[in-house]
XYZ file of C-alpha atoms in Angstrom:
716
model
C -0.217 -0.213 0.122
C 1.470 3.217 -1.078
C 2.026 5.886 1.329
C 0.021 9.741 1.408
C 1.067 11.899 -0.995
C 2.580 15.006 0.672
C -0.958 17.310 -0.416
C -2.281 15.209 2.206
C 0.307 15.372 5.345
C 0.354 19.088 4.314
C -3.657 19.163 4.630
C -3.255 17.174 7.666
C -0.769 19.653 9.089
C -2.704 22.524 8.744
C -5.715 20.988 10.415
C -3.775 20.085 12.947
C -2.704 23.682 13.475
C -6.145 24.618 13.983
C -6.481 22.756 17.174
C -3.040 24.042 18.392
C -4.171 27.530 17.703
C -7.420 26.867 19.612
C -5.031 25.591 22.379
C -3.169 28.676 22.548
C -5.829 31.155 22.213
C -7.866 28.879 25.512
C -4.221 29.070 27.106
C -4.124 32.888 26.669
C -8.043 32.987 27.790
C -7.408 31.847 30.802
C -4.326 33.987 32.157
C -5.948 37.017 31.090
C -9.223 35.823 33.378
C -6.644 34.642 36.177
C -7.363 30.772 35.762
C -4.069 29.598 34.603
C -1.404 27.003 36.274
C 2.275 26.387 35.529
C 0.807 24.022 32.951
C -1.028 26.038 30.722
C 2.072 28.205 29.863
C 2.848 24.700 28.886
C -0.054 24.046 26.822
C 0.896 27.610 25.117
C 4.444 26.966 24.654
C 3.544 23.310 22.848
C 1.583 24.439 20.786
C 3.689 27.567 19.104
C 6.799 24.945 18.688
C 4.411 22.191 17.116
C 3.282 24.634 14.576
C 6.874 25.822 13.908
C 8.170 22.588 13.865
C 5.586 20.998 11.443
C 6.350 24.335 9.317
C 9.884 23.839 9.418
C 8.754 20.273 7.411
C 7.273 22.340 4.523
C 9.660 24.756 4.345
C 7.442 27.506 5.273
C 10.266 30.062 6.543
C 8.473 32.683 7.588
C 6.305 30.851 9.912
C 9.113 29.231 11.169
C 10.842 32.250 11.909
C 8.388 33.983 13.743
C 6.925 30.882 15.509
C 10.470 30.400 16.388
C 10.853 34.155 18.191
C 7.480 33.377 19.202
C 8.085 30.846 21.172
C 11.737 31.694 22.555
C 10.066 34.455 24.253
C 7.202 32.574 25.860
C 10.464 29.693 27.229
C 11.309 32.804 28.927
C 7.674 33.876 30.752
C 7.911 29.373 31.282
C 10.980 29.843 32.693
C 10.626 32.361 35.323
C 12.802 34.686 33.345
C 9.696 37.263 32.883
C 6.400 38.433 34.149
C 3.137 37.879 32.569
C 1.594 41.146 32.510
C -1.340 42.501 31.544
C 1.215 44.490 28.552
C 2.771 40.988 27.965
C -0.458 39.267 27.932
C -1.821 41.598 25.294
C 1.169 41.917 22.751
C 0.932 37.905 23.014
C -2.223 37.174 21.791
C -1.461 39.760 18.836
C 1.662 37.506 18.391
C -1.186 34.906 18.520
C -3.400 36.644 15.608
C -0.726 36.921 13.734
C 0.814 32.951 14.231
C -2.738 32.508 13.074
C -2.764 34.887 9.666
C 0.666 33.129 8.850
C -1.035 29.595 9.158
C -4.005 31.041 7.109
C -1.404 32.316 4.750
C 1.048 29.251 4.042
C -2.008 26.873 3.865
C -3.703 29.195 0.771
C -0.642 30.641 -0.406
C -0.998 33.789 -0.097
C 1.741 36.633 0.888
C 2.648 37.003 4.412
C 2.992 40.454 6.159
C 6.690 40.174 6.973
C 6.457 43.886 8.109
C 3.592 42.797 10.982
C 6.474 40.352 11.779
C 8.876 42.175 12.202
C 6.854 44.821 14.187
C 5.972 42.462 17.110
C 9.315 41.090 17.271
C 10.563 44.294 17.976
C 7.910 44.697 20.546
C 8.639 41.531 21.712
C 12.458 42.602 22.595
C 11.489 46.008 23.471
C 8.897 43.986 26.685
C 10.632 41.195 26.969
C 14.664 41.685 27.038
C 16.304 40.440 23.524
C 15.438 37.248 21.921
C 17.403 38.010 19.286
C 18.983 35.305 17.144
C 15.641 33.907 15.928
C 15.405 34.441 12.786
C 19.477 33.835 12.318
C 19.059 30.473 13.977
C 16.093 29.513 12.205
C 18.833 30.384 9.213
C 21.636 28.444 10.291
C 19.652 25.811 11.348
C 18.620 25.270 7.515
C 21.895 25.634 6.413
C 23.024 22.896 9.155
C 20.468 20.419 8.532
C 21.904 18.110 5.925
C 19.115 15.945 3.949
C 19.768 12.514 3.725
C 18.111 8.903 2.931
C 17.638 6.553 5.120
C 18.318 2.820 3.581
C 17.869 -0.153 5.403
C 19.983 -4.161 5.972
C 20.532 -5.230 2.614
C 19.579 -2.528 0.915
C 23.429 -1.300 1.782
C 23.713 0.602 4.937
C 25.745 3.659 5.059
C 29.213 3.366 6.566
C 29.524 3.953 10.539
C 29.395 7.801 11.056
C 32.517 9.314 12.753
C 32.052 11.582 15.797
C 34.826 13.767 16.126
C 36.087 14.629 19.509
C 33.532 17.148 21.137
C 34.673 19.488 23.755
C 31.450 20.492 25.470
C 27.909 18.823 24.113
C 25.587 15.919 25.071
C 25.119 12.590 24.184
C 21.041 11.621 23.541
C 19.630 8.294 23.291
C 15.823 8.558 21.922
C 13.523 5.979 21.344
C 9.510 6.468 20.467
C 6.350 4.688 21.869
C 3.547 4.001 19.554
C 2.082 6.885 21.518
C 4.078 9.083 19.800
C 3.433 8.195 16.128
C -0.122 7.828 16.735
C -0.480 11.656 18.771
C 0.868 13.379 15.193
C 4.636 13.440 16.468
C 7.505 13.590 14.269
C 11.046 12.141 15.329
C 12.367 13.962 12.488
C 11.333 17.449 13.524
C 12.803 17.015 16.980
C 15.718 16.405 15.736
C 16.047 19.337 13.408
C 14.684 21.630 16.686
C 18.470 20.813 18.242
C 20.439 22.333 15.404
C 19.021 25.952 16.963
C 21.694 25.102 20.018
C 25.112 23.603 17.944
C 26.100 20.890 15.468
C 24.179 17.592 15.703
C 25.543 14.350 14.171
C 22.752 11.925 14.417
C 22.934 8.009 13.547
C 20.175 5.258 13.836
C 20.518 1.677 15.380
C 18.399 -0.839 13.607
C 19.299 -3.699 15.114
C 15.909 -4.287 16.759
C 14.351 -3.692 13.671
C 12.511 -7.004 12.780
C 12.197 -8.700 9.173
C 8.825 -7.063 6.723
C 7.534 -10.821 7.854
C 7.548 -10.335 11.646
C 7.024 -6.433 11.551
C 4.808 -4.782 13.817
C 3.615 -1.337 12.208
C 2.953 -0.024 15.549
C 5.978 -0.570 17.193
C 9.200 1.706 16.144
C 12.438 -0.298 16.877
C 14.943 2.192 15.794
C 16.852 3.921 18.271
C 18.071 6.832 17.492
C 22.150 8.418 19.137
C 22.549 11.870 18.834
C 25.733 13.652 19.364
C 25.058 17.293 19.741
C 28.070 19.689 20.041
C 26.912 22.726 22.115
C 27.260 25.474 24.759
C 23.430 24.926 25.905
C 22.722 23.858 29.388
C 21.213 20.107 29.528
C 17.695 22.081 30.381
C 17.152 24.470 27.521
C 18.494 20.765 25.737
C 15.724 18.802 27.469
C 12.985 21.111 26.990
C 13.228 20.360 23.016
C 11.450 16.734 24.206
C 9.474 18.137 27.019
C 5.806 17.956 25.248
C 6.392 13.991 24.240
C 8.028 12.796 27.379
C 5.199 11.236 27.988
C 5.867 9.120 25.026
C 9.304 8.118 24.184
C 12.223 7.204 26.215
C 14.948 9.889 26.281
C 18.056 10.096 27.940
C 20.912 12.810 27.820
C 24.023 12.432 29.481
C 27.637 15.076 29.054
C 29.873 14.284 25.739
C 33.096 13.631 27.405
C 34.634 11.141 24.418
C 34.775 10.711 20.765
C 32.202 8.084 20.161
C 31.401 5.909 17.335
C 28.242 5.236 16.058
C 26.789 1.799 16.310
C 26.207 -0.622 13.640
C 23.710 -0.808 11.220
C 22.955 2.797 11.286
C 20.798 4.561 9.126
C 20.615 8.796 9.120
C 17.830 11.008 9.321
C 16.215 12.019 6.779
C 14.972 15.533 6.015
C 11.802 15.062 6.556
C 10.179 11.945 7.281
C 6.430 11.226 6.143
C 4.206 11.119 9.579
C 1.181 8.159 9.308
C -1.086 7.578 11.645
C -1.514 4.045 13.763
C -4.304 2.134 15.385
C -4.631 1.802 18.987
C -2.196 -0.934 20.426
C -1.671 -3.365 23.847
C 1.584 -2.018 25.620
C 5.019 -3.014 24.205
C 7.314 -5.516 25.721
C 10.409 -3.658 26.127
C 13.409 -5.589 24.168
C 15.940 -5.507 27.350
C 19.194 -6.688 24.885
C 19.074 -3.711 22.831
C 21.770 -0.783 23.031
C 18.466 1.593 24.387
C 15.532 -0.390 25.459
C 11.810 0.836 24.238
C 10.484 2.037 27.224
C 7.280 0.943 28.972
C 4.469 3.509 28.446
C 4.185 6.156 31.396
C 1.099 6.404 33.490
C 0.048 9.564 31.017
C 0.578 7.746 28.362
C -2.167 4.956 29.117
C -4.465 7.770 29.779
C -3.788 9.209 25.978
C -3.945 5.823 24.581
C -7.716 5.062 26.317
C -9.181 8.819 25.294
C -11.772 9.078 22.640
C -10.588 8.013 19.229
C -11.470 10.742 16.124
C -11.455 10.696 12.680
C -11.276 13.586 10.306
C -13.503 13.005 7.321
C -14.120 15.196 4.198
C -17.127 17.416 5.019
C -18.963 16.442 1.612
C -19.061 12.994 2.534
C -20.667 13.892 5.673
C -23.146 16.000 3.314
C -23.456 13.033 1.018
C -24.379 10.707 4.060
C -26.958 13.039 5.728
C -28.847 13.265 2.081
C -28.910 9.569 1.842
C -30.290 9.424 5.271
C -32.483 11.825 4.439
C -33.808 9.470 1.589
C -34.392 6.782 4.178
C -36.315 9.164 6.234
C -38.526 9.224 3.071
C -38.448 6.104 2.044
C -39.698 5.409 5.518
C -42.601 7.836 5.131
C -43.484 6.106 1.676
C -43.749 2.905 3.270
C -45.629 3.559 5.878
C -48.025 5.477 3.805
C -48.645 2.479 1.489
C -48.783 -0.139 4.580
C -51.634 2.094 5.871
C -53.682 1.368 2.843
C -53.681 -1.971 3.625
C -56.062 -1.624 6.607
C -54.146 -4.324 8.514
C -55.226 -5.477 12.232
C -53.746 -3.749 15.268
C -50.435 -5.706 16.118
C -49.665 -7.065 12.827
C -46.041 -7.873 12.879
C -45.552 -6.042 9.699
C -47.158 -2.764 11.754
C -44.709 -3.692 14.316
C -41.798 -4.008 12.870
C -42.715 -0.635 10.523
C -42.657 1.033 13.822
C -39.412 -0.384 14.804
C -38.225 0.534 11.405
C -39.460 4.406 11.962
C -37.781 4.567 15.501
C -34.192 3.176 14.169
C -34.786 5.951 11.302
C -35.006 8.113 13.627
C -32.355 7.411 15.609
C -29.660 6.922 12.533
C -30.633 10.565 10.988
C -30.334 12.356 15.026
C -26.986 10.682 14.889
C -26.093 11.826 11.371
C -27.238 14.968 12.448
C -24.921 15.140 15.255
C -21.960 14.582 13.157
C -22.600 17.752 11.411
C -23.150 19.737 15.057
C -20.147 21.975 15.829
C -19.410 23.747 19.399
C -19.492 27.002 18.910
C -15.962 27.606 20.521
C -13.692 28.118 17.523
C -16.315 30.583 16.209
C -16.465 32.620 19.173
C -12.550 32.782 19.768
C -12.405 34.276 16.410
C -14.252 37.198 17.676
C -11.863 37.291 20.676
C -9.819 38.636 17.505
C -11.654 40.991 16.135
C -12.654 42.886 19.847
C -8.585 42.993 19.937
C -8.760 44.979 16.964
C -11.822 47.101 17.453
C -10.730 48.033 20.608
C -7.306 49.218 19.192
C -8.624 51.209 16.052
C -10.955 52.825 18.882
C -8.604 53.234 21.503
C -11.086 51.828 24.409
C -10.427 48.837 26.635
C -12.573 45.838 26.195
C -12.728 42.598 27.748
C -14.549 39.857 26.070
C -16.609 37.191 28.389
C -17.623 34.012 26.300
C -20.587 31.582 28.115
C -22.137 28.544 26.336
C -19.216 27.661 24.361
C -19.784 24.196 23.869
C -23.335 24.772 22.426
C -23.406 22.903 18.998
C -24.841 24.212 15.433
C -24.524 22.848 12.024
C -21.748 23.201 10.245
C -22.728 25.391 7.845
C -24.936 27.928 9.904
C -21.455 27.634 11.963
C -19.480 29.152 8.532
C -22.239 31.962 7.900
C -22.454 33.622 11.058
C -18.838 34.507 10.757
C -19.193 38.027 9.246
C -22.811 38.444 11.174
C -20.521 38.264 14.482
C -17.637 40.134 13.265
C -20.313 43.013 12.359
C -22.178 43.127 15.871
C -19.061 42.450 17.630
C -17.340 46.041 15.893
C -20.774 47.516 16.166
C -20.878 46.780 20.033
C -17.237 48.284 20.720
C -17.846 51.009 18.477
C -21.072 52.113 19.072
C -22.251 50.457 22.279
C -19.536 50.973 24.458
C -18.035 54.736 25.603
C -14.509 56.045 26.351
C -12.744 55.333 28.820
C -13.489 58.425 29.900
C -16.897 58.385 29.624
C -17.347 55.475 31.744
C -15.355 56.392 34.779
C -17.444 59.655 34.750
C -20.704 57.520 34.724
C -19.269 55.388 37.881
C -18.464 52.307 35.387
C -15.074 50.451 35.413
C -12.782 51.925 32.268
C -12.532 48.967 30.914
C -16.049 47.722 28.952
C -17.260 44.335 28.976
C -18.516 42.316 25.381
C -20.528 38.767 26.527
C -20.898 36.262 23.670
C -23.158 33.856 24.233
C -24.940 30.952 22.862
C -27.589 27.957 24.700
C -29.886 25.748 23.624
C -33.576 26.757 24.017
C -36.438 25.056 22.630
C -34.800 22.653 19.968
C -33.110 26.209 18.749
C -29.489 27.737 19.401
C -29.748 31.714 20.778
C -26.700 33.535 20.027
C -26.434 36.876 22.139
C -24.031 39.891 21.622
C -24.431 41.900 24.824
C -22.532 45.282 26.207
C -22.420 47.225 28.963
C -22.192 50.175 27.380
C -24.299 53.051 27.237
C -27.762 51.826 25.526
C -29.253 53.413 22.726
C -30.819 56.620 22.819
C -33.521 56.317 21.196
C -34.334 60.149 20.902
C -31.045 60.278 18.743
C -32.943 57.294 16.529
C -35.583 58.476 16.153
C -34.337 62.310 14.837
C -31.530 60.017 12.688
C -34.798 58.203 11.238
C -36.591 61.659 10.225
C -33.942 63.330 8.799
C -33.399 60.595 6.730
C -37.290 60.045 5.639
C -37.530 56.872 6.955
C -40.514 57.510 9.319
C -43.095 60.291 9.811
C -42.114 62.893 12.256
C -46.617 61.889 13.073
C -45.512 58.451 13.525
C -45.952 57.046 17.214
C -43.421 54.201 17.974
C -43.022 51.905 20.829
C -39.648 51.860 22.184
C -39.253 48.345 20.727
C -39.922 49.993 16.882
C -38.040 52.773 17.280
C -34.779 50.042 17.911
C -35.736 48.161 15.117
C -35.135 51.260 12.784
C -31.210 50.035 13.219
C -32.597 47.563 11.030
C -33.612 50.011 8.354
C -30.875 50.123 5.173
C -28.414 53.014 4.829
C -29.577 53.761 8.965
C -26.218 54.489 10.942
C -26.410 56.232 13.564
C -22.400 57.521 13.711
C -21.582 60.807 12.740
C -18.032 60.151 10.848
C -16.687 57.603 8.826
C -14.631 55.230 10.221
C -12.499 52.270 9.047
C -15.485 49.932 11.640
C -18.687 51.761 10.862
C -20.598 54.727 9.667
C -20.673 53.568 5.843
C -24.013 52.910 5.657
C -23.784 49.621 5.746
C -25.485 48.364 8.834
C -27.408 45.752 10.549
C -29.698 45.860 8.029
C -26.721 43.162 6.240
C -26.724 41.261 9.191
C -30.562 40.952 9.688
C -31.050 39.547 6.294
C -27.781 36.851 6.806
C -29.561 35.490 9.356
C -33.057 35.523 7.842
C -31.373 33.292 4.929
C -30.439 31.155 7.791
C -34.281 30.622 8.726
C -33.191 32.705 12.144
C -34.698 35.630 14.259
C -32.651 38.518 15.453
C -33.890 41.040 17.853
C -32.569 43.668 20.320
C -33.101 44.995 23.930
C -31.602 47.840 25.712
C -31.600 49.996 28.629
C -30.488 53.452 29.000
C -27.061 53.830 30.492
C -26.726 50.028 31.173
C -26.055 48.307 27.960
C -27.836 46.691 24.743
C -28.635 43.019 23.744
C -28.308 41.518 20.172
C -30.466 37.903 20.296
C -30.169 35.539 17.512
C -32.652 32.313 17.322
C -31.069 29.622 15.020
C -32.371 26.506 13.996
C -29.725 23.875 14.765
C -29.379 22.062 11.652
C -30.458 23.568 8.041
C -31.189 19.857 6.810
C -34.304 19.145 9.086
C -37.347 21.379 9.418
C -40.409 21.509 11.591
C -43.269 22.220 9.900
C -47.093 22.264 9.584
C -48.099 20.258 6.477
C -51.221 22.089 4.896
C -53.487 22.057 1.854
C -54.396 24.894 -0.801
C -56.636 24.313 -3.451
C -55.283 20.353 -3.496
C -51.897 21.377 -3.203
C -50.068 20.080 -0.074
C -47.549 22.233 1.361
C -45.553 23.250 4.419
C -45.093 26.565 6.100
C -42.451 26.539 9.388
C -43.787 25.984 12.184
C -41.411 28.812 13.768
C -43.221 31.408 11.382
C -46.733 30.297 12.679
C -48.101 32.307 16.060
C -51.609 30.626 16.052
C -54.258 29.127 13.949
C -58.014 29.263 14.277
C -61.459 29.026 12.653
C -62.356 32.773 11.901
C -65.763 34.106 12.677
C -67.916 36.833 10.032
C -67.512 39.399 13.024
C -64.077 39.200 12.607
C -63.292 39.545 9.230
C -63.701 43.599 7.590
C -63.004 44.930 4.439
C -61.126 48.593 4.460
C -60.495 50.405 1.193
C -60.994 48.923 -2.234
C -62.026 45.824 -0.771
C -58.811 44.764 1.078
C -59.460 42.433 4.256
C -58.425 42.212 7.342
C -58.931 39.919 10.435
C -59.575 41.661 13.763
C -57.690 39.763 16.711
C -56.905 40.579 20.237
C -54.186 43.069 19.737
C -55.421 45.116 16.440
C -55.872 44.284 12.524
C -53.899 41.484 10.422
C -54.411 41.514 6.418
C -55.796 38.447 5.372
C -54.414 36.627 2.599
C -55.289 33.482 0.150
C -52.505 30.818 0.160
C -54.059 29.893 -3.417
C -54.840 32.566 -4.975
C -50.671 34.156 -4.688
C -49.637 31.062 -6.262
C -52.111 31.138 -8.798
C -53.998 28.215 -7.762
C -57.692 29.785 -7.257
C -59.613 32.545 -6.901
C -59.823 33.946 -3.583
C -62.783 32.292 -1.688
C -65.714 34.686 -0.232
C -66.740 32.453 2.606
C -64.218 31.399 4.732
C -66.657 28.863 6.954
C -64.998 25.861 5.686
C -61.354 27.392 5.862
C -58.321 27.718 8.581
C -56.222 30.573 9.135
C -52.750 30.423 9.588
C -51.549 33.550 12.188
C -47.488 34.010 10.529
C -44.861 36.857 11.824
C -41.936 37.334 9.988
C -38.430 38.073 11.085
C -39.154 41.420 10.402
C -41.817 41.527 12.556
C -44.814 41.513 9.441
C -48.241 39.694 10.152
C -50.439 38.042 8.199
C -53.325 35.298 8.423
C -52.775 32.797 5.831
C -56.318 31.117 4.136
C -55.405 27.427 3.992
C -58.347 24.895 2.883
C -57.295 22.413 5.687
C -54.020 21.369 8.633
C -52.603 17.853 8.088
C -50.342 17.293 10.580
C -46.991 18.693 12.128
C -43.890 16.762 11.005
C -39.888 17.241 10.234
C -39.520 17.131 6.200
C -36.038 16.951 5.257
C -34.852 20.180 2.900
C -34.431 20.172 -0.980
C -32.916 23.181 -2.275
C -34.919 24.332 -5.142
C -31.948 26.879 -6.271
C -29.752 23.888 -6.902
C -32.293 21.296 -8.891
C -34.487 24.014 -10.373
C -34.639 27.572 -9.471
C -35.675 30.527 -7.389
C -38.956 30.649 -6.711
C -40.505 33.799 -5.162
C -42.684 32.964 -1.693
C -41.280 29.519 -2.192
C -37.567 28.878 0.391
C -37.332 25.308 -0.610
C -39.081 21.719 -0.949
C -39.706 18.293 0.346
C -40.923 15.093 -0.671
C -43.815 13.068 1.584
C -44.081 9.917 2.060
C -46.572 9.459 -0.574
C -43.726 10.581 -3.076
C -44.879 13.871 -3.668
C -42.765 17.000 -3.703
C -44.370 19.623 -1.282
C -43.122 23.419 -1.293
C -41.975 24.969 1.427
C -43.605 28.380 1.922
C -41.261 31.229 2.783
C -42.848 33.345 5.088
C -41.042 36.737 4.515
C -41.349 36.513 0.934
C -44.979 35.774 1.190
C -46.119 38.583 3.808
C -43.676 40.765 2.402
C -45.894 41.556 -0.965
C -49.260 41.632 0.900
C -48.659 43.195 5.067
C -47.354 46.579 5.582
C -44.521 46.773 8.132
C -44.624 48.038 11.542
C -44.354 51.664 11.762
C -41.024 51.644 12.047
C -40.011 50.413 8.910
C -42.471 53.095 7.102
C -41.069 55.621 4.655
C -42.915 59.002 4.583
C -45.149 60.522 3.750
C -47.080 57.116 3.216
C -47.724 56.706 7.259
C -50.874 57.075 8.586
C -51.320 56.282 12.562
C -53.615 56.141 14.965
C -52.752 55.881 18.949
C -51.756 52.059 19.726
C -49.359 52.964 16.325
C -51.946 50.079 14.077
C -51.805 50.829 10.504
C -55.586 52.297 9.668
C -55.154 53.363 6.003
C -51.474 54.226 3.674
């Protein structure tokens, strides 16, 4: 079986980088919150060190150089030579952000920002003391490292290397446990890191490597012998192997005399391809070799028992989800076909069909869970936005994250990046006051932005809140009147004034800045949230802050809907849009204007529309005695009473995109396949109501708005 190509290893490296960067940012967060212990800085150091080592294998010199400079500074804090002050932690976070940028640029083959790397390195030198020589040592390491080839046994073993006499240095013996490779580490990269300390001569004892007929691919029989010429202290050299000490046997002794390399030997290659190995029982120690393999340590055993993961291409998961959706549809079709047979209760076929239905549901839930991802990586990206916005505005801002373990569909998660970025910047730029104003108001000069996530009623709710000045509703209304967005005569509630912030082109910022004031505002955010089937709302208290709340479906693959019948056609209305259903009485129906009808309900008048007439299935019925009304409300708070013929049932339906398979249709969000094999269209409430029902007072432009007390529309 051939080894995977370089591209596969490169992709695996960048996937591993994402996990390492997440661990690094987690560590910085703990340190800022005062929750860190000694292990926290070690975790951060190992993350940066591992990224540097992997980057070296792929020749990513800019990434290696900056990571080396960064880890040198981290090592000073780790060794207690520098204090982790608030100023230094802030700089470390910016360095971590730049390291993330370098990883992203390297992944996509884009040029890196050398000036920013140099500026951050200079700041490190200024604050923490000179860490000079980082870039030089990387260059020197690259020059001193000689790429060589492995050659085994009868295929031609190279002659033993002559080890010159050493004035100072160390003899290092290294042998790997299976856990070292299964955790993604590579001895070649570890040895390469030694070049920064001096000249390293490396040989490998192959006497314990068995023939192919007896080869256990999970075991490493190679024992490495390293002669390192260096003036560095032993603890500094030992730090190179610190994060693999639990899964390798490492002996370091002072170098006192010339040493001949053991025979037979093989010389270290520039970069050996990494490979994954399955979990195996503990290996037996080899007592007769020059350096026996040690038994796994307690930490290694613990790592061995940890949950195993596997990386799978997202397209495969998506295909599996589609197939499970088809399975659910086939199960529904089978249930409907069996129902026509009129079998007696307790029949074996019915019992087995119930079992199949339950099994299909469990499979569907399990597969959907594969697509579910925690919001933590998304929240961590927002920490970067907070830092950048804080720097641009000169405000001191602290980000608090809650509920990072809440999970949501990966597709939804990816599309939330831009909306959340905009909301975070908005909170810092518009919501929080300057440190001087906060201090004068008796507040902490450092503002707080809180990002939280939680599951509620089958949906995920994400909130962005700040402890700023709140919404100045008088100013918002005045701006809306000046821009002609509302009539000066409009009677608006506090909630409707807040809703003005979502109007296209509205901005409460007087001047244009890098963050805001360009007329591209929260309307774009709301549109994106609406396209995800979500809802967005605002609540604010003057002087205490503002909360933006986003409610989203857990997945875009399955929809909870009400199956209805209209003029002989079966359709589905999203259950989240339905406020209530009712059988109207004649007294509740009123005619206004040029024949338009409205429904009188508890809190006012709601426009009436026939779903069948909208799609051209029939003429609007005059008599509604044999019809049902669905009161629906959209994300923009527009309401309408839809006339339908019959309610069938409420069920989960598998969403099929119309745009992918056909084309976009006004008023239709998607389609689904029913149990009888028929295609049912899924209604888009926003598209339907947008052409029928008037918006709330806050969404109207003057001078077509006439209002009465209670801000209900009576004529326009």
